[in-house]
């Protein structure tokens, strides 16, 4: 059985791991799964953003 593990990043300020999203630099589409290419516009320029930054 395959587990669906969300990508995380370590937050040095809180000492905890945070879930991240991959955000396209061109169309700003958000992807929950680790990817190197945007599925909406096929751009290969994505940035990693903690989910907490997008919520606040």
PDB file of C-alpha atoms in Angstrom:
ATOM      1  CA  UNK A   1       0.000   0.000   0.000  1.00  0.00           C
ATOM      2  CA  UNK A   2       1.418   3.389  -1.038  1.00  0.00           C
ATOM      3  CA  UNK A   3       1.233   6.237   1.473  1.00  0.00           C
ATOM      4  CA  UNK A   4       0.437   9.757   0.316  1.00  0.00           C
ATOM      5  CA  UNK A   5       3.159  11.778   2.059  1.00  0.00           C
ATOM      6  CA  UNK A   6       3.018  15.551   1.681  1.00  0.00           C
ATOM      7  CA  UNK A   7       6.287  17.393   0.994  1.00  0.00           C
ATOM      8  CA  UNK A   8       7.510  19.379   4.012  1.00  0.00           C
ATOM      9  CA  UNK A   9      10.096  21.991   4.905  1.00  0.00           C
ATOM     10  CA  UNK A  10      11.734  22.587   8.285  1.00  0.00           C
ATOM     11  CA  UNK A  11      10.886  25.943   9.892  1.00  0.00           C
ATOM     12  CA  UNK A  12      13.911  27.087  11.933  1.00  0.00           C
ATOM     13  CA  UNK A  13      11.813  29.622  13.862  1.00  0.00           C
ATOM     14  CA  UNK A  14       9.267  27.124  15.201  1.00  0.00           C
ATOM     15  CA  UNK A  15      11.399  23.975  15.080  1.00  0.00           C
ATOM     16  CA  UNK A  16       8.624  22.133  13.244  1.00  0.00           C
ATOM     17  CA  UNK A  17       8.054  20.743   9.773  1.00  0.00           C
ATOM     18  CA  UNK A  18       5.464  22.504   7.590  1.00  0.00           C
ATOM     19  CA  UNK A  19       3.592  21.238   4.551  1.00  0.00           C
ATOM     20  CA  UNK A  20       4.535  23.017   1.320  1.00  0.00           C
ATOM     21  CA  UNK A  21       2.969  23.773  -2.034  1.00  0.00           C
ATOM     22  CA  UNK A  22       4.730  24.139  -5.362  1.00  0.00           C
ATOM     23  CA  UNK A  23       3.649  27.443  -6.953  1.00  0.00           C
ATOM     24  CA  UNK A  24       4.217  28.268 -10.616  1.00  0.00           C
ATOM     25  CA  UNK A  25       6.109  31.530 -11.148  1.00  0.00           C
ATOM     26  CA  UNK A  26       4.302  32.144 -14.445  1.00  0.00           C
ATOM     27  CA  UNK A  27       0.590  31.377 -13.856  1.00  0.00           C
ATOM     28  CA  UNK A  28       0.649  31.046 -10.009  1.00  0.00           C
ATOM     29  CA  UNK A  29      -1.068  27.634 -10.129  1.00  0.00           C
ATOM     30  CA  UNK A  30      -0.541  25.683  -6.880  1.00  0.00           C
ATOM     31  CA  UNK A  31       0.462  22.012  -6.824  1.00  0.00           C
ATOM     32  CA  UNK A  32       0.345  19.864  -3.683  1.00  0.00           C
ATOM     33  CA  UNK A  33       2.518  17.079  -5.102  1.00  0.00           C
ATOM     34  CA  UNK A  34       6.242  17.467  -5.697  1.00  0.00           C
ATOM     35  CA  UNK A  35       6.725  18.386  -9.342  1.00  0.00           C
ATOM     36  CA  UNK A  36       9.245  20.127 -11.578  1.00  0.00           C
ATOM     37  CA  UNK A  37       6.718  21.323 -14.181  1.00  0.00           C
ATOM     38  CA  UNK A  38       3.409  23.188 -13.868  1.00  0.00           C
ATOM     39  CA  UNK A  39       0.556  21.006 -15.086  1.00  0.00           C
ATOM     40  CA  UNK A  40      -1.478  24.088 -16.110  1.00  0.00           C
ATOM     41  CA  UNK A  41       1.012  25.948 -18.323  1.00  0.00           C
ATOM     42  CA  UNK A  42       4.013  23.518 -18.571  1.00  0.00           C
ATOM     43  CA  UNK A  43       6.361  26.149 -17.108  1.00  0.00           C
ATOM     44  CA  UNK A  44       9.414  24.640 -15.374  1.00  0.00           C
ATOM     45  CA  UNK A  45       9.877  27.535 -12.935  1.00  0.00           C
ATOM     46  CA  UNK A  46       8.226  26.696  -9.612  1.00  0.00           C
ATOM     47  CA  UNK A  47       8.869  27.919  -6.095  1.00  0.00           C
ATOM     48  CA  UNK A  48       8.308  26.077  -2.826  1.00  0.00           C
ATOM     49  CA  UNK A  49       5.995  27.941  -0.434  1.00  0.00           C
ATOM     50  CA  UNK A  50       4.947  26.802   3.058  1.00  0.00           C
ATOM     51  CA  UNK A  51       1.160  26.381   3.309  1.00  0.00           C
ATOM     52  CA  UNK A  52       1.099  28.658   6.364  1.00  0.00           C
ATOM     53  CA  UNK A  53       2.442  31.565   4.268  1.00  0.00           C
ATOM     54  CA  UNK A  54      -0.431  31.189   1.821  1.00  0.00           C
ATOM     55  CA  UNK A  55      -3.092  31.004   4.538  1.00  0.00           C
ATOM     56  CA  UNK A  56      -1.942  34.139   6.403  1.00  0.00           C
TER      57      UNK A  56
END
